[in-house]
Structure formats: C-alpha cells, structure tokens
Amino acid sequence: MTEAMITARRGSLVPPVIALLAVIGCVVLAVTGQYLSLLFAALFTLLVCGLPIAISLAGSCLLYVMLTGRVPDVVVVHRMVNGIDSFPLLAIPFFILAGNLMNNGGITNRIFDFAKALMGWMRGGLGHVNVGASIVFSGMSGAAVADAGGLGTIEIKAMRDAGYDQEFAVGITAASSTIGPIIPPSLPMVIYGVMASVSVGQLFAAGLVPGLLMGLTLMAMITWLSWRRGYKRDARFSMSVLGRTFCRAFLSLLTPVIIVGGIVTGAFTPTEAAIAAVVYALVLGGLVYRTLTWRRLLKVSMETIETTAVILFIVAGASIFAWILTSNQVTQHVMGLLGPFQDNPVAVLLIVNLVLIVVGCFMETIAAITILVPVLLPVAVAAGIDPVHFGVIMVLNLMIGLLTPPVGMVLYVLSRVSHISFEKCMRGTLPFLIPLVIALGLVTFVPAISLWLPTLVYR
C-alpha cells in the first residue's frame, strides 16, 4: 500500500468546528470575489472535511473555474487528462508492481537474512541490519510505504524478539524507509522529472549518494543510542553464514543492479527499467523461488491497479491546480517576494527547505511535488540552483514529512503493522529525525553530493 492510498482512505483530520469555519471562510471569499484565495481555502476545506486529496484538488479547481467563468468547465477534465498523458509516468505502475512482487515473492526475507549476516555483529546489530536491508530494498520498490509495509513487518518482529525497545524498532524502521524514494528507482523522482522536464535518469543517479549518506547518518545514530541503552551485538560474524545467505539472496540482490545499472549505462529508459524489474521479479518469484502463486499474483495485480489509479488521479488533480497557479502568475509573485534573495542561493535554499518541510507535514508527497514544482523551481533556477540538485532536495524534504504529524503516512502504516499507537510510533521516530535533517543539510549546501554522479555518467 502506498502513501497515496493511505491518504485516500483516512478520514477528517480536524474537529467539525474547524471545518465549519473553513466553509464560512470560503463563502466570504466567493462573495468578495477573492477567487485565487478561494482556491486555496476550498482545497483546505475539502481536506479537513476528510475528502481524498485527489478529489479535493479537482473539486477546488472546478469551483474556481465555475465561479470565474474565464474558461469552459470542460477545461478541467482536459487539463487533468493532459497531466497524466506522459510516457515517463508509465514507469509508476511497473515500479509499484515490481515492489509488490518482491514483497509477495519471498525476496524481502532473503534480503533481511543477508543483511543480518553482514551487519548483525555490530553493536545494535539489528538496527544496522534494518538500515542495510532498506538500502537494498530501495533499489527495487521506489516507495517509502512499500518498504515500511514489506520489510517493516519482518524487521520489527525480529528486533522485538531480540529484546530491543519497541519504540526504537519502529523508529529506525520508519526512518530507514525514507531512503527508498531517494535511492533509484524512485516514484517521486519520476513525478518531479515529468513536472520539471528534467532527465529522470539524471535524477536517479543524483539520488544514489544522498541515499547512502542517509543510511550512514542513521547508522551513526543507531551506534550512539546502542551504547547509551546497552544494546549488544546480535550475532557473531561468520564468513560461512555470510556466504550462505549471500548465495540465497544473490538473484534478489541483482534486481537493483539491473534497474540502476541499466538506467545509468543507457541500456534502459526508466520506464523500460521498470518493465524489466517486473519481468525479473516474476521470474524469481514464479520460476526460481516458486513462492508466487496465481492467487498471490492476482492479489498483487489488483493492489497495483488500485494504487496506480490513486496516484494518477492525484497527479491529474494536481496538474489542473498547478495550471491555475501558473496562469495566475503565482510563480512571478513568489519570485517577487524572494527578489531580495535572488543573488543569495543559500538564503533561497533555506527558505525553500522551510517551505517544503512545512508542506510535507500536511500534504501527500506526489501532490506536493506536482503543485510546488511550477512555483518553486523557477525561483531556484533564477538563484542558480541546478534543477537536478533541487529535485533531490525536494524529495528528501518531503520524505522527512512522511515521519511528521499530522499526515505522517509511514507512521500510520507502522502503527498498524506493529500494533502500537501512533503517538508511540512518533516518539520512537523523533531521535532519528536528527540524522535525516543532518543529511538534508549536507545535500542542500554541498551540491556535489547530488551532482557528482550525474555529471560523471551524463557528461
């Protein structure tokens, strides 16, 4: 299940009195003719009333078009269709299907066993295993919630059985799952590439080093917490066990090599790499491991169809929203507000990071990217920030937003998987926000971390 599906299924986020006040505010704005303000107010009102974000986006845009009367109502549908009429977006359903096949084909267990043999000897070993397994799995799924829902179940149970604190286990599982959309393949990177007209291949290459950096900072925090709390090593290092688990996981470990290597070398486009990942996952689960039955394949296919429909509906709704913002020159207004900082990229990056962190707390990742790229990217480019570098910054910010309330979709997934309260999940995650923010700061202000690999490969 992806973050989009969870957003679509959650109910109202606020008490009815706030929703009532929001409705009254919309009526006042409509009467006074403040239609652009009404657009944002209507979106907020529909969201707080519990409507799915895709319907909230499309509904607020339709209300704006009907009240202004500047264009026919059918333009809303036309723009929504155009918003998803893009070849790179075909990568989305195939990457989702590949991740689901990996979760249901027994591949995640083999990855976890190999990571345990490789890193379990360290102090707080299963915490490090958690991060290592997420790094490997991130090269297959491209979605944080897929990581949390798939590997999370295995990781949390193993850490509980080994005597780790429940909140610590959930916290590191939540934090490590955010690596998924940074290391290629990445669904948010595909969306950003389409919206920003930037090479998805370069974006994938740009995310590899930052993703590994996130893993290193998380492991540093795990080591420090393990010393403070007295966590021991979970296993002795054994070359024979490592070799045995590596052999069992070898074909699974080839998946990210095929995907990332194919894209970086130019053998595949991102869409073709997604198709190759699906074919490879089918071969592994159905013919090699023989864990993928026809019943499981049908279940996985239906989940993929549902998830893809929700994501593309969000993209379509956000596309018409972004078109309205662009036609009303909102980007120019934002650039005017940031005019004094145009010659200072550091100041622009600080402001953009602050905006993205706040937005990530309240809005689903894909919708946030689709809406904010037309507004913030021109500001960043005017300040001399590379669009590829900016894409990594945006996705990393929004991944941190998956761990923060009130939305915090990864926390909702892990709350259900681990059977503990949302509040406990949030409390366990708080210490691990520190290394993620440190990684964000390094990626933001040291562009070479993101741009070194794309420059090397695509020069």
Short mmCIF file of C-alpha atoms in Angstrom, two decimals:
data_model
loop_
_atom_site.label_atom_id
_atom_site.label_comp_id
_atom_site.label_asym_id
_atom_site.label_seq_id
_atom_site.Cartn_x
_atom_site.Cartn_y
_atom_site.Cartn_z
CA MET A 1 0.00 0.00 0.00
CA THR A 2 1.39 3.41 -0.91
CA GLU A 3 1.15 6.77 0.80
CA ALA A 4 -1.42 7.83 -1.80
CA MET A 5 -3.78 5.01 -0.84
CA ILE A 6 -3.45 5.79 2.86
CA THR A 7 -4.22 9.45 2.21
CA ALA A 8 -7.24 8.47 0.17
CA ARG A 9 -8.63 6.30 2.96
CA ARG A 10 -8.12 8.48 6.02
CA GLY A 11 -10.97 10.45 7.49
CA SER A 12 -11.22 14.01 8.74
CA LEU A 13 -8.07 15.42 10.32
CA VAL A 14 -9.70 18.17 12.42
CA PRO A 15 -12.78 18.72 14.59
CA PRO A 16 -16.04 19.67 12.81
CA VAL A 17 -15.92 23.24 14.18
CA ILE A 18 -12.75 23.98 12.17
CA ALA A 19 -14.32 22.51 9.06
CA LEU A 20 -17.37 24.74 9.59
CA LEU A 21 -15.19 27.83 9.95
CA ALA A 22 -13.35 26.86 6.75
CA VAL A 23 -16.64 26.59 4.86
CA ILE A 24 -17.74 30.01 6.13
CA GLY A 25 -14.38 31.44 5.01
CA CYS A 26 -14.89 30.00 1.51
CA VAL A 27 -18.32 31.61 1.27
CA VAL A 28 -16.92 35.00 2.31
CA LEU A 29 -14.11 34.79 -0.26
CA ALA A 30 -16.57 33.79 -3.00
CA VAL A 31 -18.87 36.72 -2.20
CA THR A 32 -16.00 39.22 -2.15
CA GLY A 33 -14.54 37.90 -5.42
CA GLN A 34 -11.20 36.72 -3.98
CA TYR A 35 -11.16 33.71 -6.26
CA LEU A 36 -7.48 32.77 -6.05
CA SER A 37 -7.63 32.85 -2.26
CA LEU A 38 -10.84 30.85 -2.54
CA LEU A 39 -8.95 28.16 -4.49
CA PHE A 40 -6.60 27.56 -1.56
CA ALA A 41 -9.37 27.90 1.02
CA ALA A 42 -11.56 25.39 -0.83
CA LEU A 43 -8.67 22.92 -1.04
CA PHE A 44 -8.05 23.27 2.70
CA THR A 45 -11.75 22.93 3.48
CA LEU A 46 -12.18 19.76 1.45
CA LEU A 47 -9.07 18.23 3.00
CA VAL A 48 -10.09 18.95 6.58
CA CYS A 49 -13.55 17.54 5.84
CA GLY A 50 -11.84 14.22 5.10
CA LEU A 51 -12.12 14.04 1.30
CA PRO A 52 -9.30 12.26 -0.58
CA ILE A 53 -6.64 14.67 -1.78
CA ALA A 54 -7.27 13.94 -5.48
CA ILE A 55 -10.96 14.87 -5.16
CA SER A 56 -10.04 17.91 -3.04
CA LEU A 57 -7.65 19.17 -5.73
CA ALA A 58 -10.06 18.58 -8.63
CA GLY A 59 -13.06 19.89 -6.70
CA SER A 60 -11.41 23.14 -5.64
CA CYS A 61 -10.20 23.73 -9.22
CA LEU A 62 -13.66 23.07 -10.65
CA LEU A 63 -15.19 25.54 -8.17
CA TYR A 64 -12.64 28.17 -9.19
CA VAL A 65 -13.31 27.66 -12.91
CA MET A 66 -17.08 27.78 -12.45
CA LEU A 67 -17.00 30.96 -10.36
CA THR A 68 -14.54 32.87 -12.55
CA GLY A 69 -16.17 31.83 -15.82
CA ARG A 70 -12.97 32.58 -17.73
CA VAL A 71 -12.79 29.15 -19.39
CA PRO A 72 -15.37 26.39 -20.01
CA ASP A 73 -15.80 23.79 -17.27
CA VAL A 74 -14.61 21.04 -19.62
CA VAL A 75 -11.12 22.55 -19.47
CA VAL A 76 -10.73 20.97 -16.02
CA VAL A 77 -11.15 17.47 -17.45
CA HIS A 78 -9.00 18.32 -20.48
CA ARG A 79 -6.13 19.56 -18.32
CA MET A 80 -6.39 16.59 -15.98
CA VAL A 81 -6.11 14.17 -18.88
CA ASN A 82 -3.15 16.08 -20.31
CA GLY A 83 -1.50 15.98 -16.88
CA ILE A 84 -1.15 12.19 -17.00
CA ASP A 85 -0.53 11.89 -20.74
CA SER A 86 3.18 11.31 -20.33
CA PHE A 87 5.34 8.33 -21.30
CA PRO A 88 7.66 8.55 -18.23
CA LEU A 89 4.61 8.16 -15.98
CA LEU A 90 4.24 4.62 -17.31
CA ALA A 91 7.15 3.76 -15.02
CA ILE A 92 4.90 4.27 -11.98
CA PRO A 93 2.61 1.20 -12.30
CA PHE A 94 5.53 -1.05 -13.23
CA PHE A 95 7.71 0.04 -10.29
CA ILE A 96 4.72 -0.41 -7.97
CA LEU A 97 4.09 -3.88 -9.39
CA ALA A 98 7.77 -4.80 -9.06
CA GLY A 99 7.81 -3.74 -5.39
CA ASN A 100 4.61 -5.69 -4.67
CA LEU A 101 6.01 -8.77 -6.37
CA MET A 102 9.18 -8.53 -4.29
CA ASN A 103 7.15 -8.30 -1.08
CA ASN A 104 4.96 -11.25 -2.00
CA GLY A 105 7.60 -13.43 -3.60
CA GLY A 106 9.74 -14.14 -0.53
CA ILE A 107 12.51 -11.83 -1.73
CA THR A 108 12.39 -9.47 1.28
CA ASN A 109 13.15 -12.35 3.69
CA ARG A 110 16.29 -13.28 1.77
CA ILE A 111 17.46 -9.67 1.74
CA PHE A 112 16.92 -9.36 5.50
CA ASP A 113 18.83 -12.60 6.22
CA PHE A 114 21.79 -11.45 4.14
CA ALA A 115 21.81 -8.01 5.81
CA LYS A 116 21.75 -9.70 9.23
CA ALA A 117 24.74 -11.89 8.37
CA LEU A 118 26.61 -8.85 7.01
CA MET A 119 25.87 -6.32 9.77
CA GLY A 120 24.37 -8.19 12.74
CA TRP A 121 27.74 -8.41 14.53
CA MET A 122 27.79 -4.65 15.16
CA ARG A 123 26.54 -3.15 18.43
CA GLY A 124 22.82 -2.63 17.99
CA GLY A 125 23.19 -5.00 15.07
CA LEU A 126 19.55 -5.40 14.06
CA GLY A 127 19.22 -1.63 13.85
CA HIS A 128 22.06 -1.57 11.32
CA VAL A 129 20.50 -4.57 9.55
CA ASN A 130 17.28 -2.57 9.33
CA VAL A 131 19.05 0.27 7.52
CA GLY A 132 21.08 -2.04 5.28
CA ALA A 133 18.02 -4.02 4.20
CA SER A 134 16.18 -0.79 3.42
CA ILE A 135 19.06 0.42 1.25
CA VAL A 136 18.99 -2.80 -0.75
CA PHE A 137 15.19 -2.89 -1.00
CA SER A 138 15.10 0.77 -2.03
CA GLY A 139 16.76 -0.30 -5.27
CA MET A 140 13.63 -2.31 -6.07
CA SER A 141 10.47 -0.55 -4.89
CA GLY A 142 10.98 3.25 -5.01
CA ALA A 143 8.33 3.92 -2.35
CA ALA A 144 8.76 4.55 1.37
CA VAL A 145 5.47 2.96 2.38
CA ALA A 146 6.25 -0.19 0.36
CA ASP A 147 9.49 -0.50 2.35
CA ALA A 148 7.73 0.12 5.68
CA GLY A 149 4.89 -2.27 4.93
CA GLY A 150 7.05 -5.00 3.39
CA LEU A 151 10.36 -5.14 5.24
CA GLY A 152 8.90 -3.36 8.28
CA THR A 153 6.88 -6.38 9.36
CA ILE A 154 9.98 -8.61 9.32
CA GLU A 155 12.30 -6.05 10.89
CA ILE A 156 10.10 -5.01 13.79
CA LYS A 157 9.32 -8.62 14.76
CA ALA A 158 13.00 -9.59 14.64
CA MET A 159 14.01 -6.60 16.80
CA ARG A 160 11.24 -7.28 19.32
CA ASP A 161 12.26 -10.95 19.61
CA ALA A 162 15.88 -9.87 20.17
CA GLY A 163 14.85 -7.67 23.12
CA TYR A 164 15.02 -4.22 21.53
CA ASP A 165 12.72 -1.49 22.78
CA GLN A 166 9.54 -1.42 20.71
CA GLU A 167 9.71 2.32 20.02
CA PHE A 168 13.36 2.04 18.95
CA ALA A 169 12.46 -0.73 16.49
CA VAL A 170 9.57 1.23 14.98
CA GLY A 171 11.55 4.48 14.89
CA ILE A 172 14.50 3.10 12.94
CA THR A 173 12.16 1.19 10.61
CA ALA A 174 10.26 4.41 9.85
CA ALA A 175 13.41 6.47 9.31
CA SER A 176 15.16 3.89 7.14
CA SER A 177 12.09 3.51 4.91
CA THR A 178 12.53 7.11 3.72
CA ILE A 179 15.71 6.02 1.90
CA GLY A 180 13.52 4.16 -0.61
CA PRO A 181 12.44 7.15 -2.72
CA ILE A 182 15.95 8.66 -2.69
CA ILE A 183 18.00 5.72 -3.97
CA PRO A 184 16.84 4.80 -7.50
CA PRO A 185 14.32 3.80 -8.65
CA SER A 186 12.08 6.46 -7.14
CA LEU A 187 8.42 7.21 -7.84
CA PRO A 188 8.66 10.83 -6.56
CA MET A 189 11.70 11.39 -8.79
CA VAL A 190 9.70 10.24 -11.81
CA ILE A 191 6.92 12.71 -10.97
CA TYR A 192 9.43 15.52 -10.42
CA GLY A 193 11.20 14.73 -13.69
CA VAL A 194 7.92 14.93 -15.62
CA MET A 195 6.85 18.19 -13.95
CA ALA A 196 10.27 19.86 -14.21
CA SER A 197 11.19 18.49 -17.67
CA VAL A 198 14.38 17.06 -16.18
CA SER A 199 16.04 13.77 -17.15
CA VAL A 200 14.71 11.02 -14.87
CA GLY A 201 17.95 9.11 -15.42
CA GLN A 202 20.00 12.03 -14.07
CA LEU A 203 17.64 12.32 -11.09
CA PHE A 204 18.07 8.63 -10.34
CA ALA A 205 21.85 8.97 -10.50
CA ALA A 206 21.69 12.08 -8.29
CA GLY A 207 19.81 10.21 -5.55
CA LEU A 208 22.27 7.36 -5.06
CA VAL A 209 24.95 9.12 -2.97
CA PRO A 210 22.45 11.12 -0.84
CA GLY A 211 20.59 7.87 -0.11
CA LEU A 212 23.78 6.19 1.07
CA LEU A 213 24.57 9.29 3.14
CA MET A 214 21.17 9.00 4.84
CA GLY A 215 21.99 5.39 5.68
CA LEU A 216 25.37 6.32 7.19
CA THR A 217 23.93 9.09 9.37
CA LEU A 218 21.17 6.76 10.61
CA MET A 219 23.75 4.08 11.46
CA ALA A 220 25.78 6.64 13.39
CA MET A 221 22.69 7.46 15.48
CA ILE A 222 21.98 3.75 16.00
CA THR A 223 25.55 3.21 17.26
CA TRP A 224 25.27 6.11 19.72
CA LEU A 225 21.86 5.02 21.04
CA SER A 226 23.04 1.42 21.33
CA TRP A 227 25.96 2.48 23.55
CA ARG A 228 23.66 4.58 25.73
CA ARG A 229 21.00 1.89 26.09
CA GLY A 230 23.33 -1.06 26.38
CA TYR A 231 22.24 -2.92 23.24
CA LYS A 232 24.59 -5.79 22.47
CA ARG A 233 25.73 -7.45 19.28
CA ASP A 234 23.06 -9.75 17.86
CA ALA A 235 25.32 -12.29 16.16
CA ARG A 236 28.93 -13.29 15.69
CA PHE A 237 30.39 -12.59 12.30
CA SER A 238 30.60 -15.83 10.33
CA MET A 239 32.00 -15.98 6.84
CA SER A 240 30.19 -19.25 6.18
CA VAL A 241 26.80 -17.78 7.20
CA LEU A 242 27.52 -14.66 5.17
CA GLY A 243 28.40 -16.76 2.13
CA ARG A 244 25.32 -18.96 2.53
CA THR A 245 22.89 -16.04 2.90
CA PHE A 246 24.60 -14.20 0.04
CA CYS A 247 24.07 -17.18 -2.24
CA ARG A 248 20.39 -17.39 -1.21
CA ALA A 249 19.92 -13.66 -1.82
CA PHE A 250 22.21 -13.30 -4.85
CA LEU A 251 19.49 -13.32 -7.50
CA SER A 252 17.42 -10.90 -5.40
CA LEU A 253 20.40 -8.58 -4.99
CA LEU A 254 20.77 -8.44 -8.77
CA THR A 255 17.46 -6.57 -9.03
CA PRO A 256 18.81 -3.10 -8.12
CA VAL A 257 21.90 -3.81 -10.23
CA ILE A 258 19.70 -4.49 -13.27
CA ILE A 259 17.48 -1.44 -12.66
CA VAL A 260 20.08 1.14 -11.71
CA GLY A 261 22.84 -0.23 -13.92
CA GLY A 262 20.53 -0.38 -16.93
CA ILE A 263 19.44 3.24 -16.49
CA VAL A 264 22.91 4.64 -15.74
CA THR A 265 24.55 2.82 -18.68
CA GLY A 266 21.78 3.86 -21.05
CA ALA A 267 20.60 0.30 -21.71
CA PHE A 268 17.12 1.17 -20.37
CA THR A 269 14.97 4.23 -20.06
CA PRO A 270 13.40 4.46 -16.56
CA THR A 271 10.14 3.07 -17.97
CA GLU A 272 11.90 0.16 -19.65
CA ALA A 273 13.84 -0.49 -16.44
CA ALA A 274 10.55 -0.71 -14.54
CA ILE A 275 9.25 -3.28 -17.03
CA ALA A 276 12.49 -5.25 -16.75
CA ALA A 277 12.15 -5.22 -12.95
CA VAL A 278 8.63 -6.66 -13.21
CA VAL A 279 9.74 -9.42 -15.58
CA TYR A 280 12.70 -10.28 -13.35
CA ALA A 281 10.52 -10.32 -10.20
CA LEU A 282 8.03 -12.61 -11.94
CA VAL A 283 10.81 -14.98 -12.97
CA LEU A 284 12.30 -15.05 -9.45
CA GLY A 285 9.02 -15.44 -7.57
CA GLY A 286 7.28 -17.74 -10.04
CA LEU A 287 10.00 -19.93 -11.53
CA VAL A 288 13.10 -19.76 -9.31
CA TYR A 289 11.80 -19.45 -5.73
CA ARG A 290 8.31 -20.78 -6.57
CA THR A 291 6.72 -18.65 -3.86
CA LEU A 292 4.49 -16.60 -6.16
CA THR A 293 1.22 -18.46 -6.70
CA TRP A 294 -1.54 -17.50 -9.15
CA ARG A 295 -3.68 -16.34 -6.24
CA ARG A 296 -0.90 -14.09 -4.94
CA LEU A 297 -0.26 -12.76 -8.44
CA LEU A 298 -3.94 -11.83 -8.81
CA LYS A 299 -3.90 -10.11 -5.40
CA VAL A 300 -0.70 -8.21 -6.27
CA SER A 301 -2.12 -7.14 -9.65
CA MET A 302 -5.31 -5.76 -8.08
CA GLU A 303 -3.31 -3.86 -5.45
CA THR A 304 -1.12 -2.38 -8.18
CA ILE A 305 -4.14 -1.29 -10.23
CA GLU A 306 -5.73 0.36 -7.20
CA THR A 307 -2.54 2.12 -6.14
CA THR A 308 -1.74 3.32 -9.66
CA ALA A 309 -5.26 4.70 -10.11
CA VAL A 310 -5.00 6.67 -6.87
CA ILE A 311 -1.56 8.09 -7.74
CA LEU A 312 -2.51 9.11 -11.27
CA PHE A 313 -5.75 10.66 -10.01
CA ILE A 314 -3.66 12.78 -7.63
CA VAL A 315 -1.27 13.74 -10.45
CA ALA A 316 -4.23 14.69 -12.67
CA GLY A 317 -5.86 16.81 -9.95
CA ALA A 318 -2.59 18.48 -9.05
CA SER A 319 -1.91 19.24 -12.73
CA ILE A 320 -5.02 21.39 -13.10
CA PHE A 321 -4.20 23.06 -9.77
CA ALA A 322 -0.67 23.85 -10.98
CA TRP A 323 -2.08 25.16 -14.30
CA ILE A 324 -4.33 27.60 -12.45
CA LEU A 325 -1.42 28.81 -10.32
CA THR A 326 0.74 29.30 -13.41
CA SER A 327 -1.98 31.12 -15.38
CA ASN A 328 -2.44 33.48 -12.44
CA GLN A 329 1.31 34.19 -12.39
CA VAL A 330 1.70 32.92 -8.84
CA THR A 331 5.30 31.99 -9.68
CA GLN A 332 6.07 35.58 -10.59
CA HIS A 333 4.55 36.77 -7.31
CA VAL A 334 6.66 34.29 -5.36
CA MET A 335 9.78 35.39 -7.25
CA GLY A 336 8.88 38.98 -6.45
CA LEU A 337 8.64 38.17 -2.74
CA LEU A 338 12.00 36.42 -2.86
CA GLY A 339 13.55 39.12 -5.05
CA PRO A 340 15.92 40.43 -2.33
CA PHE A 341 17.37 36.91 -2.00
CA GLN A 342 17.84 36.11 -5.71
CA ASP A 343 21.57 36.75 -5.53
CA ASN A 344 21.94 34.59 -2.43
CA PRO A 345 21.37 30.89 -3.22
CA VAL A 346 21.96 29.94 0.43
CA ALA A 347 19.06 32.12 1.58
CA VAL A 348 16.81 30.75 -1.18
CA LEU A 349 17.67 27.19 -0.20
CA LEU A 350 16.95 27.89 3.47
CA ILE A 351 13.54 29.37 2.61
CA VAL A 352 12.70 26.56 0.19
CA ASN A 353 13.68 23.91 2.75
CA LEU A 354 11.49 25.55 5.36
CA VAL A 355 8.53 25.69 2.96
CA LEU A 356 8.97 22.06 1.90
CA ILE A 357 9.31 20.78 5.47
CA VAL A 358 6.06 22.53 6.46
CA VAL A 359 4.22 21.37 3.33
CA GLY A 360 5.47 17.82 3.85
CA CYS A 361 3.82 17.75 7.27
CA PHE A 362 0.39 18.36 5.73
CA MET A 363 0.41 17.13 2.12
CA GLU A 364 0.97 13.84 0.32
CA THR A 365 4.33 13.64 -1.48
CA ILE A 366 3.15 13.31 -5.08
CA ALA A 367 0.57 16.08 -4.77
CA ALA A 368 3.14 18.38 -3.13
CA ILE A 369 5.65 17.80 -5.93
CA THR A 370 3.07 18.40 -8.67
CA ILE A 371 1.81 21.62 -7.10
CA LEU A 372 5.08 23.11 -5.87
CA VAL A 373 7.44 22.40 -8.78
CA PRO A 374 5.89 25.08 -11.09
CA VAL A 375 6.08 27.57 -8.22
CA LEU A 376 9.44 26.88 -6.59
CA LEU A 377 11.60 25.56 -9.43
CA PRO A 378 11.74 28.87 -11.38
CA VAL A 379 12.78 30.61 -8.15
CA ALA A 380 15.54 28.05 -7.58
CA VAL A 381 16.78 28.23 -11.19
CA ALA A 382 16.83 32.05 -11.03
CA ALA A 383 19.05 31.75 -7.95
CA GLY A 384 21.47 29.49 -9.85
CA ILE A 385 20.42 26.17 -8.31
CA ASP A 386 20.67 23.13 -10.59
CA PRO A 387 17.21 21.57 -11.27
CA VAL A 388 18.57 18.06 -10.63
CA HIS A 389 20.03 19.14 -7.29
CA PHE A 390 16.76 20.88 -6.43
CA GLY A 391 14.82 17.70 -7.21
CA VAL A 392 16.83 15.69 -4.68
CA ILE A 393 16.35 18.43 -2.08
CA MET A 394 12.58 18.48 -2.68
CA VAL A 395 12.13 14.71 -2.45
CA LEU A 396 14.33 14.43 0.65
CA ASN A 397 12.35 17.17 2.41
CA LEU A 398 9.05 15.50 1.59
CA MET A 399 10.37 12.13 2.80
CA ILE A 400 11.03 13.67 6.20
CA GLY A 401 7.43 14.91 6.05
CA LEU A 402 6.30 11.26 5.94
CA LEU A 403 7.57 10.94 9.52
CA THR A 404 5.88 14.03 10.94
CA PRO A 405 2.27 14.56 12.04
CA PRO A 406 -0.49 15.27 11.22
CA VAL A 407 -0.07 13.32 7.94
CA GLY A 408 2.93 11.08 8.76
CA MET A 409 1.85 8.25 6.45
CA VAL A 410 4.78 5.96 7.24
CA LEU A 411 3.88 6.26 10.92
CA TYR A 412 0.29 5.24 10.19
CA VAL A 413 1.50 2.15 8.31
CA LEU A 414 3.92 1.11 11.06
CA SER A 415 1.34 1.78 13.75
CA ARG A 416 -0.89 -0.80 12.10
CA VAL A 417 1.95 -3.24 11.35
CA SER A 418 3.44 -3.09 14.87
CA HIS A 419 0.11 -2.80 16.75
CA ILE A 420 1.23 0.17 18.81
CA SER A 421 -0.26 3.65 18.98
CA PHE A 422 0.53 6.41 16.50
CA GLU A 423 1.88 8.52 19.38
CA LYS A 424 4.40 5.82 20.37
CA CYS A 425 5.49 5.47 16.75
CA MET A 426 6.05 9.21 16.59
CA ARG A 427 8.00 9.25 19.86
CA GLY A 428 10.25 6.42 18.68
CA THR A 429 10.95 8.21 15.39
CA LEU A 430 11.95 11.58 16.88
CA PRO A 431 15.65 10.74 17.57
CA PHE A 432 16.11 9.56 14.00
CA LEU A 433 14.87 12.83 12.55
CA ILE A 434 18.19 14.34 13.66
CA PRO A 435 20.43 12.32 11.29
CA LEU A 436 17.92 12.80 8.46
CA VAL A 437 17.99 16.58 8.94
CA ILE A 438 21.81 16.48 9.05
CA ALA A 439 21.81 14.57 5.76
CA LEU A 440 19.35 17.09 4.31
CA GLY A 441 21.64 19.96 5.31
CA LEU A 442 24.68 18.33 3.72
CA VAL A 443 22.81 17.53 0.50
CA THR A 444 21.38 21.04 0.35
CA PHE A 445 24.57 23.01 0.85
CA VAL A 446 27.08 20.62 -0.76
CA PRO A 447 25.69 20.24 -4.31
CA ALA A 448 28.50 17.86 -5.29
CA ILE A 449 26.89 15.13 -3.16
CA SER A 450 23.96 15.08 -5.59
CA LEU A 451 25.61 16.22 -8.81
CA TRP A 452 28.87 14.26 -8.79
CA LEU A 453 27.44 11.01 -10.17
CA PRO A 454 25.12 12.52 -12.83
CA THR A 455 27.99 14.73 -14.01
CA LEU A 456 30.28 11.71 -14.21
CA VAL A 457 27.77 9.50 -16.05
CA TYR A 458 25.99 12.01 -18.29
CA ARG A 459 28.81 14.41 -19.16
#
